[in-house]
PDB file of C-alpha atoms in Angstrom:
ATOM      1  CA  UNK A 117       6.464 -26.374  23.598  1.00 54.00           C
ATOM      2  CA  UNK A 118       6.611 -23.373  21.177  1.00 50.00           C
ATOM      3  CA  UNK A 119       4.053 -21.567  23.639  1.00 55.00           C
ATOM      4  CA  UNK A 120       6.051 -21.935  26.187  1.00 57.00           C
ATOM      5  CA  UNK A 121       9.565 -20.668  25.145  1.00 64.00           C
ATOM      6  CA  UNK A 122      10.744 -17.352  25.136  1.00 84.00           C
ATOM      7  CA  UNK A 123      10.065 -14.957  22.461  1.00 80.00           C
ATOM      8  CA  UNK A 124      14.033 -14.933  21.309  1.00 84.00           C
ATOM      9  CA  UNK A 125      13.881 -18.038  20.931  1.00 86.00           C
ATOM     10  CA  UNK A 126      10.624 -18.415  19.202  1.00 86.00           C
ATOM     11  CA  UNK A 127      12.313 -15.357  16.618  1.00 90.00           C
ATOM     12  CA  UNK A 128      15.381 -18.317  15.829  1.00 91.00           C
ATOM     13  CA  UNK A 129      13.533 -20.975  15.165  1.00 91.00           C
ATOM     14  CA  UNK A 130      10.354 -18.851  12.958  1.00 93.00           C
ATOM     15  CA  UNK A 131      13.802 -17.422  11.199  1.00 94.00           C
ATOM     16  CA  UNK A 132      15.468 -20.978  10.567  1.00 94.00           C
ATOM     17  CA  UNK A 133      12.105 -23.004   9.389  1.00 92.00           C
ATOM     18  CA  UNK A 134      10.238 -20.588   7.157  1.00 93.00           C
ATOM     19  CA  UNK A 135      11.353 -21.641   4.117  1.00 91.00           C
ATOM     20  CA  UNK A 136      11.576 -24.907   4.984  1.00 93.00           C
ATOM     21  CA  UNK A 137       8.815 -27.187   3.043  1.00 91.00           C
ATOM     22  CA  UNK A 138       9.050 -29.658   5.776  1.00 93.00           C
ATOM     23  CA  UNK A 139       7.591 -27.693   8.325  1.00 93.00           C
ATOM     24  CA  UNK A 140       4.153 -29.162   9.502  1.00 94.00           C
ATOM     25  CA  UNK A 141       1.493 -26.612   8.874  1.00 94.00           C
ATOM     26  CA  UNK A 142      -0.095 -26.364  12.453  1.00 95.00           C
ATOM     27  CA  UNK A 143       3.570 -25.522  13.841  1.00 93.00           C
ATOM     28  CA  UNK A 144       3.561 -22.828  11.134  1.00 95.00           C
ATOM     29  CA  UNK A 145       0.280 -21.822  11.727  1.00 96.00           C
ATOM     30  CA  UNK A 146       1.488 -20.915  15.882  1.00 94.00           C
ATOM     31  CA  UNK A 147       3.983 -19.070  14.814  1.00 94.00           C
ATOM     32  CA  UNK A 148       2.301 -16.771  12.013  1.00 96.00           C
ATOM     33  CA  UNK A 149      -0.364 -16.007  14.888  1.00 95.00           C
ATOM     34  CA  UNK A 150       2.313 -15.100  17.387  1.00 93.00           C
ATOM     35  CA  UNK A 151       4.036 -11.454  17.904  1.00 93.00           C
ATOM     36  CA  UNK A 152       5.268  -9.755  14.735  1.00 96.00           C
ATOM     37  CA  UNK A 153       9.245 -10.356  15.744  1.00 94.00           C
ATOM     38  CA  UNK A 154       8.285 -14.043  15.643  1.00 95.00           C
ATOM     39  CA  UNK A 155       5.449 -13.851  12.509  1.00 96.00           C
ATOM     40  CA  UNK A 156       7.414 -12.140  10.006  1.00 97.00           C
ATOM     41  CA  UNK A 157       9.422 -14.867   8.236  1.00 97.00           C
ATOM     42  CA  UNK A 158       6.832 -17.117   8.188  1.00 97.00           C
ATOM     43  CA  UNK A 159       4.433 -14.994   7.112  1.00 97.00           C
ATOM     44  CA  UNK A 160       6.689 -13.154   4.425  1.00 96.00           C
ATOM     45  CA  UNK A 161       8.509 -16.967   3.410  1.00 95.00           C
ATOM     46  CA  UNK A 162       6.483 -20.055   4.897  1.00 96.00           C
ATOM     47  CA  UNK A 163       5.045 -21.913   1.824  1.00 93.00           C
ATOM     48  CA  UNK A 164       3.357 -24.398   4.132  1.00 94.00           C
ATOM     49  CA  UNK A 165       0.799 -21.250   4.876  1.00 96.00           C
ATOM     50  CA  UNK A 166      -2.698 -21.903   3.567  1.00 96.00           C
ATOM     51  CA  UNK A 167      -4.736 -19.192   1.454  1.00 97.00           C
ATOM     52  CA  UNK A 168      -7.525 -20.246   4.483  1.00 97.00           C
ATOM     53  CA  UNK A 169      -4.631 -19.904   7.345  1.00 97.00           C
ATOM     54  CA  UNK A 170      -3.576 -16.380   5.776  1.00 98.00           C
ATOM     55  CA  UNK A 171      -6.818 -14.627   5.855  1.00 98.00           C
ATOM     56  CA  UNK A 172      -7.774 -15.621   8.908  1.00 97.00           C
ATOM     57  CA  UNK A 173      -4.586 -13.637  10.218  1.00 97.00           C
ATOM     58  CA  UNK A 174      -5.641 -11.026   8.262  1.00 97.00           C
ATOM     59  CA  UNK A 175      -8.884 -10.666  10.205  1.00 97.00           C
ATOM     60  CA  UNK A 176      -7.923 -11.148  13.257  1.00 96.00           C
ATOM     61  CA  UNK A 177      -4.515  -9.807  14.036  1.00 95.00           C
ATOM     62  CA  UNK A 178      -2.735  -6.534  13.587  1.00 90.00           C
ATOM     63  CA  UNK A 179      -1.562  -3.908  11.230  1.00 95.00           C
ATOM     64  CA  UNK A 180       2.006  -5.423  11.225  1.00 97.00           C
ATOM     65  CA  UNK A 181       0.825  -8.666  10.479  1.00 98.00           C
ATOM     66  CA  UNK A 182      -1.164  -7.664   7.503  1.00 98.00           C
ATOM     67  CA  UNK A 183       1.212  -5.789   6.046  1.00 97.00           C
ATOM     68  CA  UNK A 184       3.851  -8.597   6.172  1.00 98.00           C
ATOM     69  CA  UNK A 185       1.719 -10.909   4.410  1.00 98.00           C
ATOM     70  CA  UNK A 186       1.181  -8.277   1.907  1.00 98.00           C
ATOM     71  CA  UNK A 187       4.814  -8.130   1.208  1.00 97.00           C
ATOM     72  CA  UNK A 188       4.642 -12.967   0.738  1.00 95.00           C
ATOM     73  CA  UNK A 189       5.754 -14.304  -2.038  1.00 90.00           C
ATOM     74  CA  UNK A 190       2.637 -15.074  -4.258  1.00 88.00           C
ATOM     75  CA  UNK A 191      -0.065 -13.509  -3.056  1.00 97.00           C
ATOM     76  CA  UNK A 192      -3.014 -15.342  -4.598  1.00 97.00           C
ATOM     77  CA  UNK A 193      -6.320 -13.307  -5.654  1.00 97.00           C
ATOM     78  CA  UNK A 194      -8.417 -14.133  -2.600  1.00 98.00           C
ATOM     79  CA  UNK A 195      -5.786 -13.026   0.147  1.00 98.00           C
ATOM     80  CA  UNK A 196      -5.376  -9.696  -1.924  1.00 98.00           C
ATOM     81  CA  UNK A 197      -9.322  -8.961  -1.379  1.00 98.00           C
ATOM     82  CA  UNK A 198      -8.798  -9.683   1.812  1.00 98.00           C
ATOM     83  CA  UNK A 199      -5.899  -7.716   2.537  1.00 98.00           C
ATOM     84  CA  UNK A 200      -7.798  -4.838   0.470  1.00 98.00           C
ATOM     85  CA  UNK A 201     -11.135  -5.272   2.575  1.00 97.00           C
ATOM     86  CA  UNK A 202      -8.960  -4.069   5.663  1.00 97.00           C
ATOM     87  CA  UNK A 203      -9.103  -0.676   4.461  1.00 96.00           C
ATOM     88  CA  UNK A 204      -5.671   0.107   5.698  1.00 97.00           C
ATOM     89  CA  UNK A 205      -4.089   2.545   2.779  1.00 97.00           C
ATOM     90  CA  UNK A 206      -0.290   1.705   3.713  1.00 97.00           C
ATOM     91  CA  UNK A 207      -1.370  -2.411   3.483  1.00 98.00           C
ATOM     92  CA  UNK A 208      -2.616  -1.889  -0.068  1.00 98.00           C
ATOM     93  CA  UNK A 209      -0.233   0.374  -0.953  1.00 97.00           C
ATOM     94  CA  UNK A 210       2.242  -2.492  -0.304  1.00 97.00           C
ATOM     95  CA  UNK A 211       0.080  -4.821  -1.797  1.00 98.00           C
ATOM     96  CA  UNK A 212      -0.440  -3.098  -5.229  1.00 97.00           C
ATOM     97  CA  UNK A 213       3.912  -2.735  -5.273  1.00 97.00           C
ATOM     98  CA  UNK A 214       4.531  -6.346  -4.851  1.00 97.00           C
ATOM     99  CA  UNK A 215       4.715  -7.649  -8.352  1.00 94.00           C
ATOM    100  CA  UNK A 216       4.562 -11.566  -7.307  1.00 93.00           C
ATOM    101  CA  UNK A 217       0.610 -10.552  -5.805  1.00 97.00           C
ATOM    102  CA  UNK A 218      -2.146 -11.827  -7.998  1.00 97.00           C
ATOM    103  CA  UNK A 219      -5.213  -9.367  -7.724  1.00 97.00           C
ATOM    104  CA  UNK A 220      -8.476  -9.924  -9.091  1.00 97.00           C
ATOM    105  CA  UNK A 221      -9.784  -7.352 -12.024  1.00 96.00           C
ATOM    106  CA  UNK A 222     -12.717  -6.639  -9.899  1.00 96.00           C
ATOM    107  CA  UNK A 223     -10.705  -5.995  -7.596  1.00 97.00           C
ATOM    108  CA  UNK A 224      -8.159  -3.764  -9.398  1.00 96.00           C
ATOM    109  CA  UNK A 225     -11.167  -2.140 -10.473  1.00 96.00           C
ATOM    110  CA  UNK A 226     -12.662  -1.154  -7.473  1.00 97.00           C
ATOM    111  CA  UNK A 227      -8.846   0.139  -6.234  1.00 96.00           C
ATOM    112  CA  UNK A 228      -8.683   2.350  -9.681  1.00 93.00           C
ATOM    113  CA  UNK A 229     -11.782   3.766  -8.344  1.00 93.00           C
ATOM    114  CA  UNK A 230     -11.033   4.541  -5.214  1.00 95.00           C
ATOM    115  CA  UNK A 231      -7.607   5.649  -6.434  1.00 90.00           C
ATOM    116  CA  UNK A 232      -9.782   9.003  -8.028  1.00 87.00           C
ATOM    117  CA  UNK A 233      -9.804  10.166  -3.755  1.00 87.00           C
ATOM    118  CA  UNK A 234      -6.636   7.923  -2.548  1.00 90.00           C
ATOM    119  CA  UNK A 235      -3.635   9.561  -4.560  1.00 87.00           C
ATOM    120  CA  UNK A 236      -0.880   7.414  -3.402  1.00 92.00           C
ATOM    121  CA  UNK A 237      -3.003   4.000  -5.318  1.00 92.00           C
ATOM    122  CA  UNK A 238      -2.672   5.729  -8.652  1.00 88.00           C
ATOM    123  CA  UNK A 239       1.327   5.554  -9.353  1.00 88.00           C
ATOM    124  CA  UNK A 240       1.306   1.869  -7.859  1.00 94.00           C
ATOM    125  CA  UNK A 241      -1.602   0.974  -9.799  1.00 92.00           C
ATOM    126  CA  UNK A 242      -0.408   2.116 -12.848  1.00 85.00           C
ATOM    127  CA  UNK A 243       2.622  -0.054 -12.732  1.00 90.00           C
ATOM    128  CA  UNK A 244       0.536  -3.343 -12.413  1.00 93.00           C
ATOM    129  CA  UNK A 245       1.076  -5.779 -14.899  1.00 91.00           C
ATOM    130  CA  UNK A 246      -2.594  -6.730 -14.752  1.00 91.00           C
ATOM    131  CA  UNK A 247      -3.876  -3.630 -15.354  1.00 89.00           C
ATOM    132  CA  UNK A 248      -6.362  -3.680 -18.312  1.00 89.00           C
ATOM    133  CA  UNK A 249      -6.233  -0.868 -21.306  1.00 84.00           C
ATOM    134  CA  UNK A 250      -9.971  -0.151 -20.082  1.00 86.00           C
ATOM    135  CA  UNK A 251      -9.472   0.637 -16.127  1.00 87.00           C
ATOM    136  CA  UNK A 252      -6.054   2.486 -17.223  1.00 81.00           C
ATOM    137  CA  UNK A 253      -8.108   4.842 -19.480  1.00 78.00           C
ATOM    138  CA  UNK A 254     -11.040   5.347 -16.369  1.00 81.00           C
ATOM    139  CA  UNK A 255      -7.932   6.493 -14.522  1.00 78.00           C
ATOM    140  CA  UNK A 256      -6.759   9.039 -17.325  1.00 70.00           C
ATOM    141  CA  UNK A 257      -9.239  11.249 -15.981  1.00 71.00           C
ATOM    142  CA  UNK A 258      -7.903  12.008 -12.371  1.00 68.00           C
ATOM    143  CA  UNK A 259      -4.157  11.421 -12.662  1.00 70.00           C
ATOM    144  CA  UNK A 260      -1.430  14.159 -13.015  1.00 62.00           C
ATOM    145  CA  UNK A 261       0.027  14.964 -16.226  1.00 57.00           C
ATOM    146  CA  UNK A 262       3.038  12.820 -15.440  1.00 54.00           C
ATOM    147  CA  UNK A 263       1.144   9.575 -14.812  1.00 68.00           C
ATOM    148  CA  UNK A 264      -1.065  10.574 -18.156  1.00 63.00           C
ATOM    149  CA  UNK A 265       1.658  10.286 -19.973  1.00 66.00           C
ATOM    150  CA  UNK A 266       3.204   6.974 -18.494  1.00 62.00           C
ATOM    151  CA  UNK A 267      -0.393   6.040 -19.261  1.00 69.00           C
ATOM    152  CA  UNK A 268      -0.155   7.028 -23.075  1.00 65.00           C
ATOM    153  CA  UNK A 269       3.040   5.467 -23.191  1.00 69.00           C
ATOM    154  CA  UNK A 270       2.346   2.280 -21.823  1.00 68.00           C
ATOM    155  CA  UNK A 271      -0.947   1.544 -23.545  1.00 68.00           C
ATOM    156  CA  UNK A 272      -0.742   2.893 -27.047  1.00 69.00           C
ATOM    157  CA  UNK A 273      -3.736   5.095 -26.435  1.00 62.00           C
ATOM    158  CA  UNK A 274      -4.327   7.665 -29.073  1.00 65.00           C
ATOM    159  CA  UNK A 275      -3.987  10.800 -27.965  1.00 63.00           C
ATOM    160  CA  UNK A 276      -6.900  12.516 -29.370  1.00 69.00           C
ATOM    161  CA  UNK A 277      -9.783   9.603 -28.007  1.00 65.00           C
ATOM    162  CA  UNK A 278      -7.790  10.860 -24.361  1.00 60.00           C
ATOM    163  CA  UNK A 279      -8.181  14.676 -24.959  1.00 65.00           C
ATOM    164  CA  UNK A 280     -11.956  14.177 -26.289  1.00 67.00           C
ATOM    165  CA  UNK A 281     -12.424  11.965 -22.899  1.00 63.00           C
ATOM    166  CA  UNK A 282     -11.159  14.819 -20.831  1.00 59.00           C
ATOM    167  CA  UNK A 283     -13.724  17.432 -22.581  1.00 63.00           C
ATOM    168  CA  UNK A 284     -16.475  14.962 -21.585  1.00 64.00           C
ATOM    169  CA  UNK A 285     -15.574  14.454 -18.131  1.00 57.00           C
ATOM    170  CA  UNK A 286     -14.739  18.482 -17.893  1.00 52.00           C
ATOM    171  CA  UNK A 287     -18.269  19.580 -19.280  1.00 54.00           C
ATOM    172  CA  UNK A 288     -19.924  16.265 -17.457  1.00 55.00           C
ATOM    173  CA  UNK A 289     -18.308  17.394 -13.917  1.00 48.00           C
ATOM    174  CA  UNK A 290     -19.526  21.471 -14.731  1.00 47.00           C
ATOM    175  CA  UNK A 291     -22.647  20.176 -15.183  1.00 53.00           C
ATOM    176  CA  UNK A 292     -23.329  18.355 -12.436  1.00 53.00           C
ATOM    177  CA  UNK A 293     -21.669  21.173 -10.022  1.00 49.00           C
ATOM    178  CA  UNK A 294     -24.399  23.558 -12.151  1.00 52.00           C
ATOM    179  CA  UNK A 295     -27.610  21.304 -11.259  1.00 57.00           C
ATOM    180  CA  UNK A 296     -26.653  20.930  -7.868  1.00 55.00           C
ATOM    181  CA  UNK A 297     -25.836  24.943  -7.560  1.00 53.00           C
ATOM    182  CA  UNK A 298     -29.645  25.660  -8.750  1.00 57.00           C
ATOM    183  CA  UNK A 299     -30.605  22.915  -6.214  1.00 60.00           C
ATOM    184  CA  UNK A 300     -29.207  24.213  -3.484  1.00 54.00           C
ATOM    185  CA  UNK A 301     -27.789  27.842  -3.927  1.00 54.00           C
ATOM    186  CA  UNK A 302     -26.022  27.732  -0.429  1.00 51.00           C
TER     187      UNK A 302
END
């Protein structure tokens, strides 16, 4: 029956049931997999969602669809490494700003590295309850002088251990650009 009505309608009713807890899960489950229009509430609201019924949206549907269930309500560890395996910058970006999301260290940790190359991680990273005195320091390295500070702030670092970490990674990184200069001069 849901198939078969029209996509307004299908809109009114996904609007009206997802926060229902009464819903049965498989009628859920047809409308998360159906157009965005239709998705969204349940996707952003429906409780009756499984961690199992979640992730396999994630893999096989779009963009839109990914990013709305980035945006849900408690976000448990697993579908946050899923929604980070997609790749898709603007998904995690949304992902890392919604404070209800549970994400794994490991997983935090491999988003503070890749936040060294992806610039628009860092300042959503840094406001992450989760994040760990140890992956906030890595990050001390790359980040602008505003976000150093926040850093500083936030964690209690002293100021000095920071500076001397900077020197290290300064001389470490003119180093490395001198070996590979005598290895290749081009």
């Amino acid at each position: 029956l849901v198939r078969d009505c029209e996509r307004s309608v299908r809109e009114i009713i996904s609007a009206q049931i997802a926060e229902r807890p009464d819903v049965p899960r498989e009628f859920a489950r047809i409308l998360a997999d159906d157009t965005i229009e239709v998705a969204y509430p349940i996707l952003t609201r429906c409780e009756m969602l499984k961690d199992a019924d979640l992730i396999e949206i994630i893999r096989n549907r779009a963009f839109e669809h990914q990013l709305a269930i980035a945006l849900r309500y408690d976000v448990s560890e697993r579908v946050a490494g899923e929604l980070v395996a997609t790749g898709n910058r603007d998904v995690i970006v949304t992902l890392l700003e919604n404070s209800d999301a549970r994400i794994a260290r490991s997983t935090l940790a491999y988003l503070v590295d890749e936040s060294k190359r992806v610039d628009s991680f860092q300042q959503p990273i840094l406001r992450r309850q989760e994040l760990d005195p140890e992956l906030a320091k890595k990050m001390f390295i790359w980040v602008s002088a505003a976000f150093r500070t926040h850093i500083l702030q936030r964690f209690k670092f002293d100021a000095e251990v920071l500076d001397e970490l900077l020197s290290a990674a300064g001389i470490d990184g003119a180093e490395r650009t001198m070996l590979e200069a005598a290895i290749d001069p081009a």
